[in-house]
């Protein structure tokens, strides 16, 4: 590397923060199913930060509209072993040091950052990772890499590449259920069916508010099989000023462990609460407007509501 190339690159020397432990649920020959994965969430002042200070009531609405996020740099893939000597994969996810301090004091932002880290590794390496993760009591798994990054990537080029990758819906969906499940009960026909295959990630926040109130609301009770308690879900829809569309599922029986699916223009809410049943296949399907695809999903713990944001 000549002197000119050296002037155009920056070497990150991260400080450990916390670790996300998960596993591969869809990989390849090099990264097979069930391989353990560790994400080192670390920080360095050289990584850019979003403009301004972190003010939750201002920032979270921007996150909902996909207009604010914490830039992060993902290291090259590393290999390691767990306590039993089983091979595992390790990735360093480096953010700005100021941003890390925000995450330390706001748990909702920390949960969203974890999703961003998982999503970034998935997009960069063509994986699907398990959302049932844990956070071991360690600052890092193995030694953190000194990652060399070009100034262009550090100033936004890498972020642009990640946004382009996010448009590639091929990496978005792991089908866990049959594509045409047997329906039970009458589902609301809110829109026409059309669209492509995609699976947004579920991010958990404490509170969320969409004003004015939604335009359409229907309450759906899908009969449960075997006499179990049936889940009652309020389904709301609204077209936002920026042209995006939001679908809202509300029920006191909803939890952050719900799963989602999107296929042939229809969004499915998949129940994971064993105490209740949502039809025979534990899913509620709602068609999105023609041409719309979901790009972000939030679960509001304070409202027991799942917000699904979609755009053309």
Short mmCIF file of C-alpha atoms in Angstrom, two decimals:
data_model
loop_
_atom_site.label_atom_id
_atom_site.label_comp_id
_atom_site.label_asym_id
_atom_site.label_seq_id
_atom_site.Cartn_x
_atom_site.Cartn_y
_atom_site.Cartn_z
CA UNK A 1 0.00 0.00 0.00
CA UNK A 2 1.52 3.38 -1.04
CA UNK A 3 1.46 6.60 0.96
CA UNK A 4 -1.54 7.94 -0.97
CA UNK A 5 -3.63 4.85 -0.19
CA UNK A 6 -2.64 5.05 3.48
CA UNK A 7 -3.86 8.65 3.66
CA UNK A 8 -7.29 7.55 2.43
CA UNK A 9 -7.85 4.90 5.10
CA UNK A 10 -8.48 4.87 8.84
CA UNK A 11 -7.58 2.09 11.27
CA UNK A 12 -10.23 1.52 13.95
CA UNK A 13 -8.97 0.31 17.34
CA UNK A 14 -12.26 -0.63 19.07
CA UNK A 15 -12.99 -0.80 22.78
CA UNK A 16 -15.14 -3.70 23.98
CA UNK A 17 -18.75 -3.08 24.98
CA UNK A 18 -21.01 -6.13 25.10
CA UNK A 19 -21.55 -9.39 23.21
CA UNK A 20 -24.57 -10.83 21.38
CA UNK A 21 -24.66 -14.64 21.22
CA UNK A 22 -26.87 -16.28 18.60
CA UNK A 23 -26.71 -19.01 15.94
CA UNK A 24 -27.17 -19.50 12.21
CA UNK A 25 -30.61 -20.64 11.10
CA UNK A 26 -29.84 -20.34 7.39
CA UNK A 27 -26.28 -20.37 6.08
CA UNK A 28 -24.12 -22.13 3.50
CA UNK A 29 -21.48 -24.85 3.25
CA UNK A 30 -18.90 -22.64 4.96
CA UNK A 31 -21.33 -21.41 7.63
CA UNK A 32 -23.69 -24.32 8.34
CA UNK A 33 -26.96 -24.37 10.25
CA UNK A 34 -26.74 -24.06 14.06
CA UNK A 35 -23.18 -22.63 14.04
CA UNK A 36 -22.78 -20.34 17.05
CA UNK A 37 -22.26 -16.67 16.23
CA UNK A 38 -20.88 -13.93 18.50
CA UNK A 39 -21.31 -10.24 17.68
CA UNK A 40 -18.92 -7.94 19.55
CA UNK A 41 -20.65 -4.58 19.93
CA UNK A 42 -17.68 -2.25 20.38
CA UNK A 43 -16.88 1.43 19.86
CA UNK A 44 -14.32 3.90 18.52
CA UNK A 45 -14.50 7.71 18.34
CA UNK A 46 -13.47 7.61 14.67
CA UNK A 47 -16.75 6.01 13.60
CA UNK A 48 -19.26 8.72 12.55
CA UNK A 49 -22.27 9.45 14.72
CA UNK A 50 -25.70 10.80 13.76
CA UNK A 51 -26.01 14.60 13.91
CA UNK A 52 -27.20 16.18 17.15
CA UNK A 53 -27.77 14.62 20.53
CA UNK A 54 -29.87 11.61 21.38
CA UNK A 55 -33.31 12.82 22.49
CA UNK A 56 -35.63 9.77 22.64
CA UNK A 57 -38.89 11.58 21.90
CA UNK A 58 -37.29 13.09 18.78
CA UNK A 59 -35.19 10.16 17.62
CA UNK A 60 -37.65 7.24 17.90
CA UNK A 61 -40.20 8.77 15.46
CA UNK A 62 -37.32 9.22 12.99
CA UNK A 63 -36.31 5.57 13.46
CA UNK A 64 -39.90 4.55 12.71
CA UNK A 65 -39.67 6.43 9.38
CA UNK A 66 -36.24 4.94 8.63
CA UNK A 67 -34.64 8.40 8.82
CA UNK A 68 -32.23 7.87 11.74
CA UNK A 69 -29.84 5.10 12.69
CA UNK A 70 -26.46 4.55 14.32
CA UNK A 71 -23.69 4.01 11.72
CA UNK A 72 -21.69 0.85 12.35
CA UNK A 73 -18.67 -0.86 10.82
CA UNK A 74 -18.62 -4.66 10.61
CA UNK A 75 -15.22 -6.35 10.79
CA UNK A 76 -14.04 -9.22 8.59
CA UNK A 77 -15.29 -12.61 9.73
CA UNK A 78 -13.30 -14.36 12.48
CA UNK A 79 -13.37 -17.91 13.84
CA UNK A 80 -13.23 -18.89 17.49
CA UNK A 81 -14.36 -21.69 19.81
CA UNK A 82 -16.91 -21.77 22.61
CA UNK A 83 -16.25 -23.16 26.09
CA UNK A 84 -16.72 -26.72 24.81
CA UNK A 85 -14.27 -26.22 21.97
CA UNK A 86 -16.98 -26.08 19.29
CA UNK A 87 -16.05 -23.75 16.37
CA UNK A 88 -17.96 -20.47 16.18
CA UNK A 89 -17.99 -17.29 14.09
CA UNK A 90 -17.25 -13.82 15.44
CA UNK A 91 -17.96 -10.39 13.97
CA UNK A 92 -17.07 -7.00 15.47
CA UNK A 93 -19.79 -4.33 15.10
CA UNK A 94 -18.14 -0.99 15.85
CA UNK A 95 -20.09 2.22 16.53
CA UNK A 96 -19.16 5.70 17.70
CA UNK A 97 -18.17 5.99 21.37
CA UNK A 98 -20.79 8.69 22.04
CA UNK A 99 -23.48 6.46 20.52
CA UNK A 100 -22.38 3.62 22.77
CA UNK A 101 -22.93 5.84 25.82
CA UNK A 102 -26.50 6.50 24.59
CA UNK A 103 -27.10 2.76 24.29
CA UNK A 104 -25.83 2.22 27.83
CA UNK A 105 -28.49 4.49 29.32
CA UNK A 106 -31.44 3.69 27.03
CA UNK A 107 -32.47 0.04 26.82
CA UNK A 108 -34.92 0.60 23.95
CA UNK A 109 -32.12 2.02 21.80
CA UNK A 110 -29.91 -0.91 22.83
CA UNK A 111 -32.53 -3.41 21.61
CA UNK A 112 -32.81 -1.59 18.30
CA UNK A 113 -29.00 -1.46 17.94
CA UNK A 114 -28.83 -5.21 18.51
CA UNK A 115 -31.27 -5.71 15.63
CA UNK A 116 -29.20 -3.39 13.42
CA UNK A 117 -26.02 -5.35 14.22
CA UNK A 118 -27.68 -8.70 13.46
CA UNK A 119 -29.20 -7.30 10.28
CA UNK A 120 -25.87 -5.87 9.08
CA UNK A 121 -24.03 -9.18 9.54
CA UNK A 122 -26.86 -11.02 7.77
CA UNK A 123 -26.73 -8.67 4.79
CA UNK A 124 -22.95 -8.64 4.50
CA UNK A 125 -22.45 -12.39 4.78
CA UNK A 126 -25.70 -13.77 3.35
CA UNK A 127 -26.89 -15.37 6.60
CA UNK A 128 -30.09 -15.63 8.60
CA UNK A 129 -29.45 -15.46 12.35
CA UNK A 130 -31.68 -16.60 15.20
CA UNK A 131 -33.49 -13.74 16.96
CA UNK A 132 -33.47 -15.75 20.21
CA UNK A 133 -30.14 -14.27 21.24
CA UNK A 134 -28.46 -13.87 24.63
CA UNK A 135 -26.05 -11.27 26.01
CA UNK A 136 -23.21 -13.03 27.89
CA UNK A 137 -21.39 -11.19 30.66
CA UNK A 138 -18.28 -10.30 28.67
CA UNK A 139 -16.89 -7.20 26.96
CA UNK A 140 -15.89 -9.10 23.82
CA UNK A 141 -15.55 -12.61 22.45
CA UNK A 142 -11.87 -13.02 21.60
CA UNK A 143 -9.59 -10.18 20.58
CA UNK A 144 -11.11 -7.19 18.81
CA UNK A 145 -9.69 -6.55 15.33
CA UNK A 146 -8.01 -3.32 14.28
CA UNK A 147 -10.17 -2.82 11.20
CA UNK A 148 -8.89 -0.70 8.32
CA UNK A 149 -11.64 1.29 6.64
CA UNK A 150 -11.41 3.74 3.76
CA UNK A 151 -12.37 7.33 4.52
CA UNK A 152 -15.10 7.10 1.89
CA UNK A 153 -16.70 4.11 3.60
CA UNK A 154 -16.26 5.68 7.02
CA UNK A 155 -18.00 8.89 5.90
CA UNK A 156 -21.02 7.16 4.48
CA UNK A 157 -20.01 5.02 1.54
CA UNK A 158 -20.34 1.82 3.56
CA UNK A 159 -23.73 2.94 4.85
CA UNK A 160 -24.86 3.50 1.24
CA UNK A 161 -23.71 0.01 0.29
CA UNK A 162 -25.66 -1.43 3.25
CA UNK A 163 -28.80 0.40 2.12
CA UNK A 164 -28.37 -1.09 -1.35
CA UNK A 165 -28.02 -4.54 0.18
CA UNK A 166 -31.21 -3.99 2.17
CA UNK A 167 -33.07 -3.59 -1.11
CA UNK A 168 -32.05 -7.13 -2.07
CA UNK A 169 -35.06 -9.00 -0.77
CA UNK A 170 -33.50 -12.38 -1.56
CA UNK A 171 -31.70 -12.21 1.78
CA UNK A 172 -34.79 -11.15 3.67
CA UNK A 173 -36.92 -14.22 4.30
CA UNK A 174 -36.53 -17.61 5.95
CA UNK A 175 -39.77 -19.55 5.40
CA UNK A 176 -40.57 -21.38 8.62
CA UNK A 177 -44.16 -22.41 7.86
CA UNK A 178 -46.10 -23.84 4.90
CA UNK A 179 -46.70 -21.21 2.18
CA UNK A 180 -50.46 -21.83 2.07
CA UNK A 181 -51.72 -22.63 5.58
CA UNK A 182 -55.29 -23.67 6.25
CA UNK A 183 -57.27 -20.61 7.29
CA UNK A 184 -59.74 -20.58 10.19
CA UNK A 185 -62.20 -17.83 10.86
CA UNK A 186 -62.97 -14.79 8.70
CA UNK A 187 -60.00 -12.49 8.08
CA UNK A 188 -60.46 -8.81 7.21
CA UNK A 189 -60.06 -8.04 3.51
CA UNK A 190 -58.46 -4.60 3.86
CA UNK A 191 -56.52 -4.40 0.58
CA UNK A 192 -55.77 -6.17 -2.67
CA UNK A 193 -53.11 -8.86 -2.78
CA UNK A 194 -49.89 -8.05 -4.61
CA UNK A 195 -46.21 -7.71 -3.72
CA UNK A 196 -42.95 -9.55 -3.32
CA UNK A 197 -41.31 -11.84 -0.80
CA UNK A 198 -39.65 -10.10 2.14
CA UNK A 199 -39.15 -10.40 5.87
CA UNK A 200 -38.44 -7.28 7.95
CA UNK A 201 -36.84 -7.52 11.36
CA UNK A 202 -38.81 -6.93 14.55
CA UNK A 203 -37.39 -4.12 16.68
CA UNK A 204 -38.66 -3.55 20.20
CA UNK A 205 -39.35 -0.08 21.64
CA UNK A 206 -40.98 1.05 24.84
CA UNK A 207 -43.51 3.48 23.43
CA UNK A 208 -44.71 4.55 20.00
CA UNK A 209 -47.42 6.93 18.89
CA UNK A 210 -48.89 7.54 15.43
CA UNK A 211 -51.03 10.68 15.18
CA UNK A 212 -53.60 11.26 13.86
CA UNK A 213 -55.33 8.01 14.66
CA UNK A 214 -55.46 5.24 12.08
CA UNK A 215 -58.07 5.38 9.32
CA UNK A 216 -59.36 1.79 9.38
CA UNK A 217 -59.77 -0.46 12.39
CA UNK A 218 -61.25 -3.94 12.55
CA UNK A 219 -61.26 -6.32 15.49
CA UNK A 220 -60.52 -9.90 14.55
CA UNK A 221 -61.17 -12.95 16.70
CA UNK A 222 -59.82 -16.12 15.13
CA UNK A 223 -61.24 -19.31 16.62
CA UNK A 224 -58.72 -21.45 18.45
CA UNK A 225 -58.34 -25.18 17.90
CA UNK A 226 -58.90 -27.68 20.71
CA UNK A 227 -60.86 -25.33 22.94
CA UNK A 228 -57.83 -23.18 23.80
CA UNK A 229 -58.19 -19.48 24.51
CA UNK A 230 -58.48 -17.51 21.28
CA UNK A 231 -56.39 -14.39 20.68
CA UNK A 232 -58.35 -11.26 19.86
CA UNK A 233 -56.43 -8.79 17.70
CA UNK A 234 -57.32 -5.23 16.68
CA UNK A 235 -56.05 -4.56 13.13
CA UNK A 236 -55.58 -0.95 12.03
CA UNK A 237 -54.26 0.58 8.81
CA UNK A 238 -53.16 4.05 7.75
CA UNK A 239 -51.40 5.74 4.85
CA UNK A 240 -48.76 8.20 6.10
CA UNK A 241 -48.02 11.65 4.69
CA UNK A 242 -44.73 10.48 3.12
CA UNK A 243 -46.56 7.79 1.11
CA UNK A 244 -45.62 4.92 3.41
CA UNK A 245 -48.28 2.60 4.81
CA UNK A 246 -48.54 1.36 8.40
CA UNK A 247 -50.42 -1.71 9.60
CA UNK A 248 -50.97 -2.11 13.35
CA UNK A 249 -51.83 -5.26 15.31
CA UNK A 250 -52.90 -4.62 18.91
CA UNK A 251 -53.68 -7.25 21.55
CA UNK A 252 -52.86 -7.66 25.26
CA UNK A 253 -51.83 -11.22 24.36
CA UNK A 254 -49.10 -10.09 21.95
CA UNK A 255 -45.45 -10.30 23.02
CA UNK A 256 -42.06 -9.35 21.50
CA UNK A 257 -41.55 -13.02 20.61
CA UNK A 258 -44.12 -12.87 17.78
CA UNK A 259 -42.86 -13.75 14.33
CA UNK A 260 -43.81 -12.35 10.91
CA UNK A 261 -43.95 -13.48 7.31
CA UNK A 262 -44.60 -11.70 4.00
CA UNK A 263 -45.42 -13.60 0.83
CA UNK A 264 -47.36 -12.77 -2.36
CA UNK A 265 -48.46 -9.39 -1.01
CA UNK A 266 -49.81 -10.74 2.29
CA UNK A 267 -48.33 -9.95 5.70
CA UNK A 268 -48.75 -12.64 8.37
CA UNK A 269 -48.63 -12.24 12.14
CA UNK A 270 -47.40 -15.51 13.67
CA UNK A 271 -48.30 -16.14 17.31
CA UNK A 272 -45.54 -17.49 19.59
CA UNK A 273 -47.47 -17.23 22.88
CA UNK A 274 -48.24 -20.82 24.00
CA UNK A 275 -51.01 -19.63 26.31
CA UNK A 276 -53.27 -18.61 23.41
CA UNK A 277 -54.06 -19.78 19.91
CA UNK A 278 -54.43 -17.79 16.70
CA UNK A 279 -56.29 -20.25 14.50
CA UNK A 280 -55.03 -23.73 13.64
CA UNK A 281 -51.70 -22.47 12.29
CA UNK A 282 -51.25 -19.64 14.82
CA UNK A 283 -51.13 -16.94 12.14
CA UNK A 284 -53.27 -14.00 11.05
CA UNK A 285 -52.87 -12.86 7.42
CA UNK A 286 -53.56 -9.33 6.16
CA UNK A 287 -53.01 -8.30 2.50
CA UNK A 288 -51.02 -5.07 1.98
CA UNK A 289 -51.93 -2.47 -0.68
CA UNK A 290 -50.88 -3.43 -4.21
CA UNK A 291 -47.13 -3.02 -4.72
CA UNK A 292 -46.29 -2.37 -1.05
CA UNK A 293 -43.65 -4.38 0.85
CA UNK A 294 -42.79 -4.15 4.60
CA UNK A 295 -39.38 -2.68 5.42
CA UNK A 296 -39.47 -2.27 9.21
CA UNK A 297 -41.42 -3.80 12.10
CA UNK A 298 -41.59 -2.43 15.63
CA UNK A 299 -43.09 -4.00 18.74
CA UNK A 300 -44.25 -1.48 21.36
CA UNK A 301 -44.07 -3.06 24.81
CA UNK A 302 -46.17 -0.33 26.44
CA UNK A 303 -49.02 -0.74 23.94
CA UNK A 304 -48.73 -4.48 23.21
CA UNK A 305 -48.82 -3.48 19.56
CA UNK A 306 -46.92 -4.51 16.45
CA UNK A 307 -46.34 -1.72 13.89
CA UNK A 308 -45.60 -2.78 10.30
CA UNK A 309 -44.24 -0.06 7.98
CA UNK A 310 -44.43 -0.68 4.24
CA UNK A 311 -43.60 1.26 1.09
CA UNK A 312 -43.65 0.74 -2.68
#
